[in-house]
């Protein structure tokens, strides 16, 4: 899939496509205990939990998502090794994350075929359409599991080369796993974006990628690096087909889109969190610090008007959030067609 194919994908989707929402939140709602350095990737270890992942993917597809992200955000060969798994077992679990998403897509298409309406049944959406699988790749800070993906401060010992070496094998495995995209998510600083861009070129990765950064002030990425400088790295890498913002409070997104649009001509992807505050020490989200689904969805039209064309949710957003985005975009498309 090249940049032209993502253009075709967006055209088929009516100009804007929907990314899924939070995975860990939903896995916990289904009963998974994710209090672990592997976080949602813990569910890749056992079959019953794999079934949960598949069900959450399916829930998002049935609520309008066009892109589902795999349960590999915090899945690293190094992290699995620390749990006693071999390199080969770790690599297989990375591949499994993509297989589960592909299984959910296949199951969804089967359900679409069985649905005579082809649109909405029992308040679920059964609409044949192109669905992409995005293999999630979290930052080095996500592997540390100490909240440093929300600060971007890794220390002087973590060099550009060290970051490339850390990510290299995981990127190779996920690029060859059958995913349609590589989703480099919650990138907290410029050096890691540079490491990803160089890695994609050095390894001649064929699977296209998106780079999404996170911000806590609406001006810079969380490390304090300029969002425009980070966006420029993505813009200059031919392997990157979209650039954007994720895991950032909704109130900051509009201004960040405008900043990114100054430095990139690539499609802009936006999937904020619920606006809740994460406590890195307690490893939990602080309750009642975010926005409601209704408030979250109320931002969507403005984000699209500002230039976003891939929109979804991150931590603490749910299939209900994604359904709200679907309705907003569907109504917007209907209104545009009516005018024509």
PDB file of N, CA and C in Angstrom, residues 239-334:
ATOM      1  N   UNK A 239       8.462   6.649   3.386  1.00  0.00           N
ATOM      2  CA  UNK A 239       7.749   5.469   3.879  1.00  0.00           C
ATOM      3  C   UNK A 239       6.519   5.848   4.721  1.00  0.00           C
ATOM      4  N   UNK A 240       6.438   7.111   5.114  1.00  0.00           N
ATOM      5  CA  UNK A 240       5.348   7.581   5.981  1.00  0.00           C
ATOM      6  C   UNK A 240       4.224   8.142   5.117  1.00  0.00           C
ATOM      7  N   UNK A 241       3.003   7.615   5.304  1.00  0.00           N
ATOM      8  CA  UNK A 241       1.872   8.025   4.455  1.00  0.00           C
ATOM      9  C   UNK A 241       0.870   8.910   5.200  1.00  0.00           C
ATOM     10  N   UNK A 242       1.045   9.056   6.517  1.00  0.00           N
ATOM     11  CA  UNK A 242       0.159   9.941   7.293  1.00  0.00           C
ATOM     12  C   UNK A 242       0.905  10.353   8.553  1.00  0.00           C
ATOM     13  N   UNK A 243       0.523  11.499   9.087  1.00  0.00           N
ATOM     14  CA  UNK A 243       1.154  12.020  10.297  1.00  0.00           C
ATOM     15  C   UNK A 243       0.066  12.609  11.175  1.00  0.00           C
ATOM     16  N   UNK A 244       0.248  12.517  12.493  1.00  0.00           N
ATOM     17  CA  UNK A 244      -0.826  13.046  13.328  1.00  0.00           C
ATOM     18  C   UNK A 244      -0.523  13.075  14.805  1.00  0.00           C
ATOM     19  N   UNK A 245      -1.606  13.068  15.577  1.00  0.00           N
ATOM     20  CA  UNK A 245      -1.568  13.214  17.034  1.00  0.00           C
ATOM     21  C   UNK A 245      -2.433  12.125  17.656  1.00  0.00           C
ATOM     22  N   UNK A 246      -1.919  11.475  18.699  1.00  0.00           N
ATOM     23  CA  UNK A 246      -2.767  10.559  19.462  1.00  0.00           C
ATOM     24  C   UNK A 246      -2.474  10.717  20.953  1.00  0.00           C
ATOM     25  N   UNK A 247      -3.308  10.093  21.762  1.00  0.00           N
ATOM     26  CA  UNK A 247      -3.175  10.084  23.220  1.00  0.00           C
ATOM     27  C   UNK A 247      -2.886  11.483  23.786  1.00  0.00           C
ATOM     28  N   UNK A 248      -3.716  12.416  23.356  1.00  0.00           N
ATOM     29  CA  UNK A 248      -3.604  13.825  23.726  1.00  0.00           C
ATOM     30  C   UNK A 248      -5.004  14.331  24.041  1.00  0.00           C
ATOM     31  N   UNK A 249      -5.166  15.208  25.037  1.00  0.00           N
ATOM     32  CA  UNK A 249      -6.514  15.708  25.354  1.00  0.00           C
ATOM     33  C   UNK A 249      -7.193  16.370  24.148  1.00  0.00           C
ATOM     34  N   UNK A 250      -8.474  16.119  23.957  1.00  0.00           N
ATOM     35  CA  UNK A 250      -9.193  16.657  22.794  1.00  0.00           C
ATOM     36  C   UNK A 250      -9.085  18.179  22.642  1.00  0.00           C
ATOM     37  N   UNK A 251      -9.014  18.899  23.753  1.00  0.00           N
ATOM     38  CA  UNK A 251      -9.016  20.373  23.663  1.00  0.00           C
ATOM     39  C   UNK A 251      -7.774  20.932  22.948  1.00  0.00           C
ATOM     40  N   UNK A 252      -6.715  20.126  22.843  1.00  0.00           N
ATOM     41  CA  UNK A 252      -5.483  20.606  22.202  1.00  0.00           C
ATOM     42  C   UNK A 252      -5.410  20.286  20.708  1.00  0.00           C
ATOM     43  N   UNK A 253      -6.301  19.445  20.241  1.00  0.00           N
ATOM     44  CA  UNK A 253      -6.131  18.861  18.906  1.00  0.00           C
ATOM     45  C   UNK A 253      -6.225  19.886  17.773  1.00  0.00           C
ATOM     46  N   UNK A 254      -7.183  20.786  17.838  1.00  0.00           N
ATOM     47  CA  UNK A 254      -7.384  21.745  16.744  1.00  0.00           C
ATOM     48  C   UNK A 254      -6.103  22.514  16.430  1.00  0.00           C
ATOM     49  N   UNK A 255      -5.481  23.085  17.455  1.00  0.00           N
ATOM     50  CA  UNK A 255      -4.267  23.887  17.235  1.00  0.00           C
ATOM     51  C   UNK A 255      -3.116  23.026  16.737  1.00  0.00           C
ATOM     52  N   UNK A 256      -3.043  21.790  17.206  1.00  0.00           N
ATOM     53  CA  UNK A 256      -1.974  20.899  16.765  1.00  0.00           C
ATOM     54  C   UNK A 256      -2.136  20.513  15.296  1.00  0.00           C
ATOM     55  N   UNK A 257      -3.377  20.329  14.859  1.00  0.00           N
ATOM     56  CA  UNK A 257      -3.616  20.052  13.431  1.00  0.00           C
ATOM     57  C   UNK A 257      -3.096  21.215  12.590  1.00  0.00           C
ATOM     58  N   UNK A 258      -3.422  22.425  13.004  1.00  0.00           N
ATOM     59  CA  UNK A 258      -2.996  23.606  12.248  1.00  0.00           C
ATOM     60  C   UNK A 258      -1.477  23.696  12.168  1.00  0.00           C
ATOM     61  N   UNK A 259      -0.797  23.343  13.260  1.00  0.00           N
ATOM     62  CA  UNK A 259       0.666  23.359  13.247  1.00  0.00           C
ATOM     63  C   UNK A 259       1.223  22.298  12.305  1.00  0.00           C
ATOM     64  N   UNK A 260       0.641  21.101  12.342  1.00  0.00           N
ATOM     65  CA  UNK A 260       1.108  20.038  11.454  1.00  0.00           C
ATOM     66  C   UNK A 260       0.878  20.392   9.985  1.00  0.00           C
ATOM     67  N   UNK A 261      -0.251  21.024   9.702  1.00  0.00           N
ATOM     68  CA  UNK A 261      -0.577  21.372   8.315  1.00  0.00           C
ATOM     69  C   UNK A 261       0.421  22.370   7.717  1.00  0.00           C
ATOM     70  N   UNK A 262       1.150  23.058   8.583  1.00  0.00           N
ATOM     71  CA  UNK A 262       2.183  23.987   8.093  1.00  0.00           C
ATOM     72  C   UNK A 262       3.372  23.241   7.505  1.00  0.00           C
ATOM     73  N   UNK A 263       3.594  22.007   7.956  1.00  0.00           N
ATOM     74  CA  UNK A 263       4.820  21.303   7.554  1.00  0.00           C
ATOM     75  C   UNK A 263       4.578  20.013   6.782  1.00  0.00           C
ATOM     76  N   UNK A 264       3.314  19.585   6.664  1.00  0.00           N
ATOM     77  CA  UNK A 264       3.075  18.339   5.941  1.00  0.00           C
ATOM     78  C   UNK A 264       1.914  18.467   4.962  1.00  0.00           C
ATOM     79  N   UNK A 265       2.056  17.739   3.853  1.00  0.00           N
ATOM     80  CA  UNK A 265       0.973  17.636   2.868  1.00  0.00           C
ATOM     81  C   UNK A 265       0.305  16.269   2.976  1.00  0.00           C
ATOM     82  N   UNK A 266       0.799  15.448   3.906  1.00  0.00           N
ATOM     83  CA  UNK A 266       0.270  14.090   4.060  1.00  0.00           C
ATOM     84  C   UNK A 266      -1.037  14.105   4.850  1.00  0.00           C
ATOM     85  N   UNK A 267      -1.861  13.070   4.691  1.00  0.00           N
ATOM     86  CA  UNK A 267      -3.091  12.982   5.485  1.00  0.00           C
ATOM     87  C   UNK A 267      -2.790  13.077   6.980  1.00  0.00           C
ATOM     88  N   UNK A 268      -3.674  13.762   7.694  1.00  0.00           N
ATOM     89  CA  UNK A 268      -3.488  13.957   9.135  1.00  0.00           C
ATOM     90  C   UNK A 268      -4.405  13.008   9.902  1.00  0.00           C
ATOM     91  N   UNK A 269      -3.792  12.239  10.809  1.00  0.00           N
ATOM     92  CA  UNK A 269      -4.527  11.278  11.646  1.00  0.00           C
ATOM     93  C   UNK A 269      -4.645  11.832  13.063  1.00  0.00           C
ATOM     94  N   UNK A 270      -5.850  11.752  13.603  1.00  0.00           N
ATOM     95  CA  UNK A 270      -6.122  12.299  14.936  1.00  0.00           C
ATOM     96  C   UNK A 270      -6.876  11.251  15.752  1.00  0.00           C
ATOM     97  N   UNK A 271      -6.278  10.787  16.836  1.00  0.00           N
ATOM     98  CA  UNK A 271      -7.043   9.933  17.754  1.00  0.00           C
ATOM     99  C   UNK A 271      -6.633  10.235  19.195  1.00  0.00           C
ATOM    100  N   UNK A 272      -7.313  11.219  19.765  1.00  0.00           N
ATOM    101  CA  UNK A 272      -7.002  11.674  21.122  1.00  0.00           C
ATOM    102  C   UNK A 272      -7.479  10.684  22.183  1.00  0.00           C
ATOM    103  N   UNK A 273      -6.991  10.878  23.401  1.00  0.00           N
ATOM    104  CA  UNK A 273      -7.563  10.139  24.523  1.00  0.00           C
ATOM    105  C   UNK A 273      -8.809  10.876  25.014  1.00  0.00           C
ATOM    106  N   UNK A 274      -9.373  10.408  26.100  1.00  0.00           N
ATOM    107  CA  UNK A 274     -10.616  11.008  26.600  1.00  0.00           C
ATOM    108  C   UNK A 274     -10.386  12.337  27.310  1.00  0.00           C
ATOM    109  N   UNK A 275      -9.103  12.720  27.437  1.00  0.00           N
ATOM    110  CA  UNK A 275      -8.791  13.943  28.169  1.00  0.00           C
ATOM    111  C   UNK A 275      -8.472  13.697  29.622  1.00  0.00           C
ATOM    112  N   UNK A 276      -8.587  12.425  30.055  1.00  0.00           N
ATOM    113  CA  UNK A 276      -8.269  12.104  31.443  1.00  0.00           C
ATOM    114  C   UNK A 276      -6.757  12.161  31.680  1.00  0.00           C
ATOM    115  N   UNK A 277      -6.369  12.371  32.906  1.00  0.00           N
ATOM    116  CA  UNK A 277      -4.964  12.482  33.282  1.00  0.00           C
ATOM    117  C   UNK A 277      -4.441  11.117  33.728  1.00  0.00           C
ATOM    118  N   UNK A 278      -3.259  10.751  33.211  1.00  0.00           N
ATOM    119  CA  UNK A 278      -2.655   9.464  33.584  1.00  0.00           C
ATOM    120  C   UNK A 278      -1.663   9.669  34.718  1.00  0.00           C
ATOM    121  N   UNK A 279      -1.785   8.872  35.765  1.00  0.00           N
ATOM    122  CA  UNK A 279      -0.874   8.913  36.902  1.00  0.00           C
ATOM    123  C   UNK A 279       0.178   7.818  36.691  1.00  0.00           C
ATOM    124  N   UNK A 280       1.394   8.228  36.290  1.00  0.00           N
ATOM    125  CA  UNK A 280       2.457   7.275  35.984  1.00  0.00           C
ATOM    126  C   UNK A 280       2.917   6.481  37.190  1.00  0.00           C
ATOM    127  N   UNK A 281       2.813   7.071  38.375  1.00  0.00           N
ATOM    128  CA  UNK A 281       3.234   6.363  39.595  1.00  0.00           C
ATOM    129  C   UNK A 281       2.231   5.267  39.952  1.00  0.00           C
ATOM    130  N   UNK A 282       0.953   5.630  39.920  1.00  0.00           N
ATOM    131  CA  UNK A 282      -0.094   4.663  40.263  1.00  0.00           C
ATOM    132  C   UNK A 282      -0.447   3.748  39.086  1.00  0.00           C
ATOM    133  N   UNK A 283       0.040   4.143  37.886  1.00  0.00           N
ATOM    134  CA  UNK A 283      -0.264   3.402  36.653  1.00  0.00           C
ATOM    135  C   UNK A 283      -1.769   3.261  36.441  1.00  0.00           C
ATOM    136  N   UNK A 284      -2.459   4.389  36.563  1.00  0.00           N
ATOM    137  CA  UNK A 284      -3.897   4.374  36.322  1.00  0.00           C
ATOM    138  C   UNK A 284      -4.359   5.753  35.866  1.00  0.00           C
ATOM    139  N   UNK A 285      -5.523   5.757  35.221  1.00  0.00           N
ATOM    140  CA  UNK A 285      -6.122   7.001  34.765  1.00  0.00           C
ATOM    141  C   UNK A 285      -6.951   7.591  35.903  1.00  0.00           C
ATOM    142  N   UNK A 286      -6.806   8.885  36.110  1.00  0.00           N
ATOM    143  CA  UNK A 286      -7.539   9.562  37.184  1.00  0.00           C
ATOM    144  C   UNK A 286      -8.974   9.791  36.740  1.00  0.00           C
ATOM    145  N   UNK A 287      -9.910   9.316  37.522  1.00  0.00           N
ATOM    146  CA  UNK A 287     -11.326   9.381  37.165  1.00  0.00           C
ATOM    147  C   UNK A 287     -11.823  10.835  37.114  1.00  0.00           C
ATOM    148  N   UNK A 288     -12.833  11.027  36.249  1.00  0.00           N
ATOM    149  CA  UNK A 288     -13.558  12.310  36.178  1.00  0.00           C
ATOM    150  C   UNK A 288     -12.672  13.496  35.794  1.00  0.00           C
ATOM    151  N   UNK A 289     -11.603  13.210  35.039  1.00  0.00           N
ATOM    152  CA  UNK A 289     -10.756  14.310  34.574  1.00  0.00           C
ATOM    153  C   UNK A 289     -10.884  14.520  33.062  1.00  0.00           C
ATOM    154  N   UNK A 290     -11.728  13.714  32.410  1.00  0.00           N
ATOM    155  CA  UNK A 290     -11.850  13.791  30.959  1.00  0.00           C
ATOM    156  C   UNK A 290     -13.170  14.371  30.495  1.00  0.00           C
ATOM    157  N   UNK A 291     -13.453  14.156  29.211  1.00  0.00           N
ATOM    158  CA  UNK A 291     -14.689  14.657  28.620  1.00  0.00           C
ATOM    159  C   UNK A 291     -15.628  13.484  28.351  1.00  0.00           C
ATOM    160  N   UNK A 292     -16.910  13.769  28.223  1.00  0.00           N
ATOM    161  CA  UNK A 292     -17.891  12.731  27.896  1.00  0.00           C
ATOM    162  C   UNK A 292     -17.774  12.359  26.423  1.00  0.00           C
ATOM    163  N   UNK A 293     -18.375  11.221  26.057  1.00  0.00           N
ATOM    164  CA  UNK A 293     -18.389  10.837  24.645  1.00  0.00           C
ATOM    165  C   UNK A 293     -19.030  11.923  23.789  1.00  0.00           C
ATOM    166  N   UNK A 294     -20.100  12.525  24.311  1.00  0.00           N
ATOM    167  CA  UNK A 294     -20.809  13.570  23.553  1.00  0.00           C
ATOM    168  C   UNK A 294     -19.885  14.760  23.296  1.00  0.00           C
ATOM    169  N   UNK A 295     -19.145  15.170  24.332  1.00  0.00           N
ATOM    170  CA  UNK A 295     -18.236  16.297  24.156  1.00  0.00           C
ATOM    171  C   UNK A 295     -17.106  15.942  23.198  1.00  0.00           C
ATOM    172  N   UNK A 296     -16.575  14.727  23.324  1.00  0.00           N
ATOM    173  CA  UNK A 296     -15.501  14.266  22.438  1.00  0.00           C
ATOM    174  C   UNK A 296     -15.962  14.337  20.988  1.00  0.00           C
ATOM    175  N   UNK A 297     -17.120  13.769  20.734  1.00  0.00           N
ATOM    176  CA  UNK A 297     -17.634  13.703  19.358  1.00  0.00           C
ATOM    177  C   UNK A 297     -17.951  15.095  18.814  1.00  0.00           C
ATOM    178  N   UNK A 298     -18.293  16.017  19.707  1.00  0.00           N
ATOM    179  CA  UNK A 298     -18.633  17.374  19.260  1.00  0.00           C
ATOM    180  C   UNK A 298     -17.443  18.075  18.606  1.00  0.00           C
ATOM    181  N   UNK A 299     -16.225  17.608  18.895  1.00  0.00           N
ATOM    182  CA  UNK A 299     -15.019  18.203  18.300  1.00  0.00           C
ATOM    183  C   UNK A 299     -14.773  17.724  16.865  1.00  0.00           C
ATOM    184  N   UNK A 300     -15.345  16.592  16.497  1.00  0.00           N
ATOM    185  CA  UNK A 300     -14.922  15.876  15.294  1.00  0.00           C
ATOM    186  C   UNK A 300     -15.057  16.715  14.029  1.00  0.00           C
ATOM    187  N   UNK A 301     -16.189  17.381  13.851  1.00  0.00           N
ATOM    188  CA  UNK A 301     -16.393  18.179  12.632  1.00  0.00           C
ATOM    189  C   UNK A 301     -15.340  19.271  12.508  1.00  0.00           C
ATOM    190  N   UNK A 302     -15.014  19.897  13.633  1.00  0.00           N
ATOM    191  CA  UNK A 302     -14.000  20.962  13.620  1.00  0.00           C
ATOM    192  C   UNK A 302     -12.631  20.402  13.239  1.00  0.00           C
ATOM    193  N   UNK A 303     -12.309  19.211  13.767  1.00  0.00           N
ATOM    194  CA  UNK A 303     -11.022  18.598  13.422  1.00  0.00           C
ATOM    195  C   UNK A 303     -10.950  18.308  11.923  1.00  0.00           C
ATOM    196  N   UNK A 304     -12.028  17.798  11.374  1.00  0.00           N
ATOM    197  CA  UNK A 304     -12.046  17.488   9.935  1.00  0.00           C
ATOM    198  C   UNK A 304     -11.976  18.764   9.100  1.00  0.00           C
ATOM    199  N   UNK A 305     -12.676  19.790   9.536  1.00  0.00           N
ATOM    200  CA  UNK A 305     -12.609  21.079   8.835  1.00  0.00           C
ATOM    201  C   UNK A 305     -11.198  21.654   8.876  1.00  0.00           C
ATOM    202  N   UNK A 306     -10.465  21.351   9.952  1.00  0.00           N
ATOM    203  CA  UNK A 306      -9.098  21.858  10.111  1.00  0.00           C
ATOM    204  C   UNK A 306      -8.088  21.068   9.287  1.00  0.00           C
ATOM    205  N   UNK A 307      -8.495  19.897   8.794  1.00  0.00           N
ATOM    206  CA  UNK A 307      -7.597  19.136   7.929  1.00  0.00           C
ATOM    207  C   UNK A 307      -7.391  17.687   8.296  1.00  0.00           C
ATOM    208  N   UNK A 308      -8.002  17.216   9.386  1.00  0.00           N
ATOM    209  CA  UNK A 308      -7.863  15.794   9.737  1.00  0.00           C
ATOM    210  C   UNK A 308      -8.720  14.940   8.813  1.00  0.00           C
ATOM    211  N   UNK A 309      -8.190  13.799   8.389  1.00  0.00           N
ATOM    212  CA  UNK A 309      -9.007  12.902   7.549  1.00  0.00           C
ATOM    213  C   UNK A 309      -8.990  11.463   8.055  1.00  0.00           C
ATOM    214  N   UNK A 310      -8.267  11.207   9.135  1.00  0.00           N
ATOM    215  CA  UNK A 310      -8.310   9.921   9.829  1.00  0.00           C
ATOM    216  C   UNK A 310      -8.583  10.257  11.288  1.00  0.00           C
ATOM    217  N   UNK A 311      -9.730   9.830  11.798  1.00  0.00           N
ATOM    218  CA  UNK A 311     -10.157  10.255  13.134  1.00  0.00           C
ATOM    219  C   UNK A 311     -10.614   9.058  13.954  1.00  0.00           C
ATOM    220  N   UNK A 312     -10.168   8.986  15.200  1.00  0.00           N
ATOM    221  CA  UNK A 312     -10.600   7.925  16.099  1.00  0.00           C
ATOM    222  C   UNK A 312     -10.313   8.308  17.533  1.00  0.00           C
ATOM    223  N   UNK A 313     -10.116   7.310  18.383  1.00  0.00           N
ATOM    224  CA  UNK A 313      -9.870   7.566  19.790  1.00  0.00           C
ATOM    225  C   UNK A 313      -8.713   6.740  20.303  1.00  0.00           C
ATOM    226  N   UNK A 314      -8.164   7.169  21.436  1.00  0.00           N
ATOM    227  CA  UNK A 314      -7.067   6.442  22.071  1.00  0.00           C
ATOM    228  C   UNK A 314      -7.538   6.033  23.465  1.00  0.00           C
ATOM    229  N   UNK A 315      -6.683   6.126  24.456  1.00  0.00           N
ATOM    230  CA  UNK A 315      -6.992   5.629  25.796  1.00  0.00           C
ATOM    231  C   UNK A 315      -8.315   6.167  26.336  1.00  0.00           C
ATOM    232  N   UNK A 316      -9.093   5.247  26.903  1.00  0.00           N
ATOM    233  CA  UNK A 316     -10.347   5.549  27.596  1.00  0.00           C
ATOM    234  C   UNK A 316     -11.502   5.894  26.664  1.00  0.00           C
ATOM    235  N   UNK A 317     -11.279   5.828  25.366  1.00  0.00           N
ATOM    236  CA  UNK A 317     -12.408   5.947  24.437  1.00  0.00           C
ATOM    237  C   UNK A 317     -12.911   4.532  24.153  1.00  0.00           C
ATOM    238  N   UNK A 318     -14.141   4.415  23.713  1.00  0.00           N
ATOM    239  CA  UNK A 318     -14.817   3.116  23.618  1.00  0.00           C
ATOM    240  C   UNK A 318     -15.541   2.968  22.274  1.00  0.00           C
ATOM    241  N   UNK A 319     -16.136   1.790  22.024  1.00  0.00           N
ATOM    242  CA  UNK A 319     -16.958   1.654  20.809  1.00  0.00           C
ATOM    243  C   UNK A 319     -18.085   2.686  20.744  1.00  0.00           C
ATOM    244  N   UNK A 320     -18.573   3.142  21.879  1.00  0.00           N
ATOM    245  CA  UNK A 320     -19.617   4.185  21.885  1.00  0.00           C
ATOM    246  C   UNK A 320     -19.057   5.478  21.295  1.00  0.00           C
ATOM    247  N   UNK A 321     -17.815   5.803  21.655  1.00  0.00           N
ATOM    248  CA  UNK A 321     -17.155   6.988  21.092  1.00  0.00           C
ATOM    249  C   UNK A 321     -17.043   6.864  19.583  1.00  0.00           C
ATOM    250  N   UNK A 322     -16.592   5.698  19.139  1.00  0.00           N
ATOM    251  CA  UNK A 322     -16.375   5.478  17.702  1.00  0.00           C
ATOM    252  C   UNK A 322     -17.707   5.527  16.953  1.00  0.00           C
ATOM    253  N   UNK A 323     -18.764   4.989  17.565  1.00  0.00           N
ATOM    254  CA  UNK A 323     -20.085   5.068  16.942  1.00  0.00           C
ATOM    255  C   UNK A 323     -20.519   6.521  16.787  1.00  0.00           C
ATOM    256  N   UNK A 324     -20.205   7.348  17.777  1.00  0.00           N
ATOM    257  CA  UNK A 324     -20.525   8.777  17.694  1.00  0.00           C
ATOM    258  C   UNK A 324     -19.783   9.461  16.558  1.00  0.00           C
ATOM    259  N   UNK A 325     -18.508   9.093  16.381  1.00  0.00           N
ATOM    260  CA  UNK A 325     -17.726   9.649  15.272  1.00  0.00           C
ATOM    261  C   UNK A 325     -18.330   9.205  13.941  1.00  0.00           C
ATOM    262  N   UNK A 326     -18.694   7.936  13.859  1.00  0.00           N
ATOM    263  CA  UNK A 326     -19.311   7.398  12.639  1.00  0.00           C
ATOM    264  C   UNK A 326     -20.576   8.190  12.279  1.00  0.00           C
ATOM    265  N   UNK A 327     -21.419   8.411  13.268  1.00  0.00           N
ATOM    266  CA  UNK A 327     -22.669   9.146  13.012  1.00  0.00           C
ATOM    267  C   UNK A 327     -22.390  10.563  12.553  1.00  0.00           C
ATOM    268  N   UNK A 328     -21.393  11.199  13.185  1.00  0.00           N
ATOM    269  CA  UNK A 328     -21.041  12.580  12.812  1.00  0.00           C
ATOM    270  C   UNK A 328     -20.556  12.639  11.374  1.00  0.00           C
ATOM    271  N   UNK A 329     -19.650  11.743  11.009  1.00  0.00           N
ATOM    272  CA  UNK A 329     -19.107  11.750   9.647  1.00  0.00           C
ATOM    273  C   UNK A 329     -20.159  11.316   8.634  1.00  0.00           C
ATOM    274  N   UNK A 330     -20.996  10.355   9.005  1.00  0.00           N
ATOM    275  CA  UNK A 330     -22.056   9.896   8.104  1.00  0.00           C
ATOM    276  C   UNK A 330     -23.048  11.029   7.826  1.00  0.00           C
ATOM    277  N   UNK A 331     -23.430  11.750   8.870  1.00  0.00           N
ATOM    278  CA  UNK A 331     -24.358  12.875   8.709  1.00  0.00           C
ATOM    279  C   UNK A 331     -23.741  13.982   7.872  1.00  0.00           C
ATOM    280  N   UNK A 332     -22.427  14.198   8.076  1.00  0.00           N
ATOM    281  CA  UNK A 332     -21.723  15.227   7.313  1.00  0.00           C
ATOM    282  C   UNK A 332     -21.684  14.873   5.835  1.00  0.00           C
ATOM    283  N   UNK A 333     -21.402  13.594   5.541  1.00  0.00           N
ATOM    284  CA  UNK A 333     -21.379  13.143   4.144  1.00  0.00           C
ATOM    285  C   UNK A 333     -22.755  13.268   3.504  1.00  0.00           C
ATOM    286  N   UNK A 334     -23.786  12.891   4.256  1.00  0.00           N
ATOM    287  CA  UNK A 334     -25.151  12.958   3.750  1.00  0.00           C
ATOM    288  C   UNK A 334     -25.532  14.395   3.417  1.00  0.00           C
TER     289      UNK A 334
END
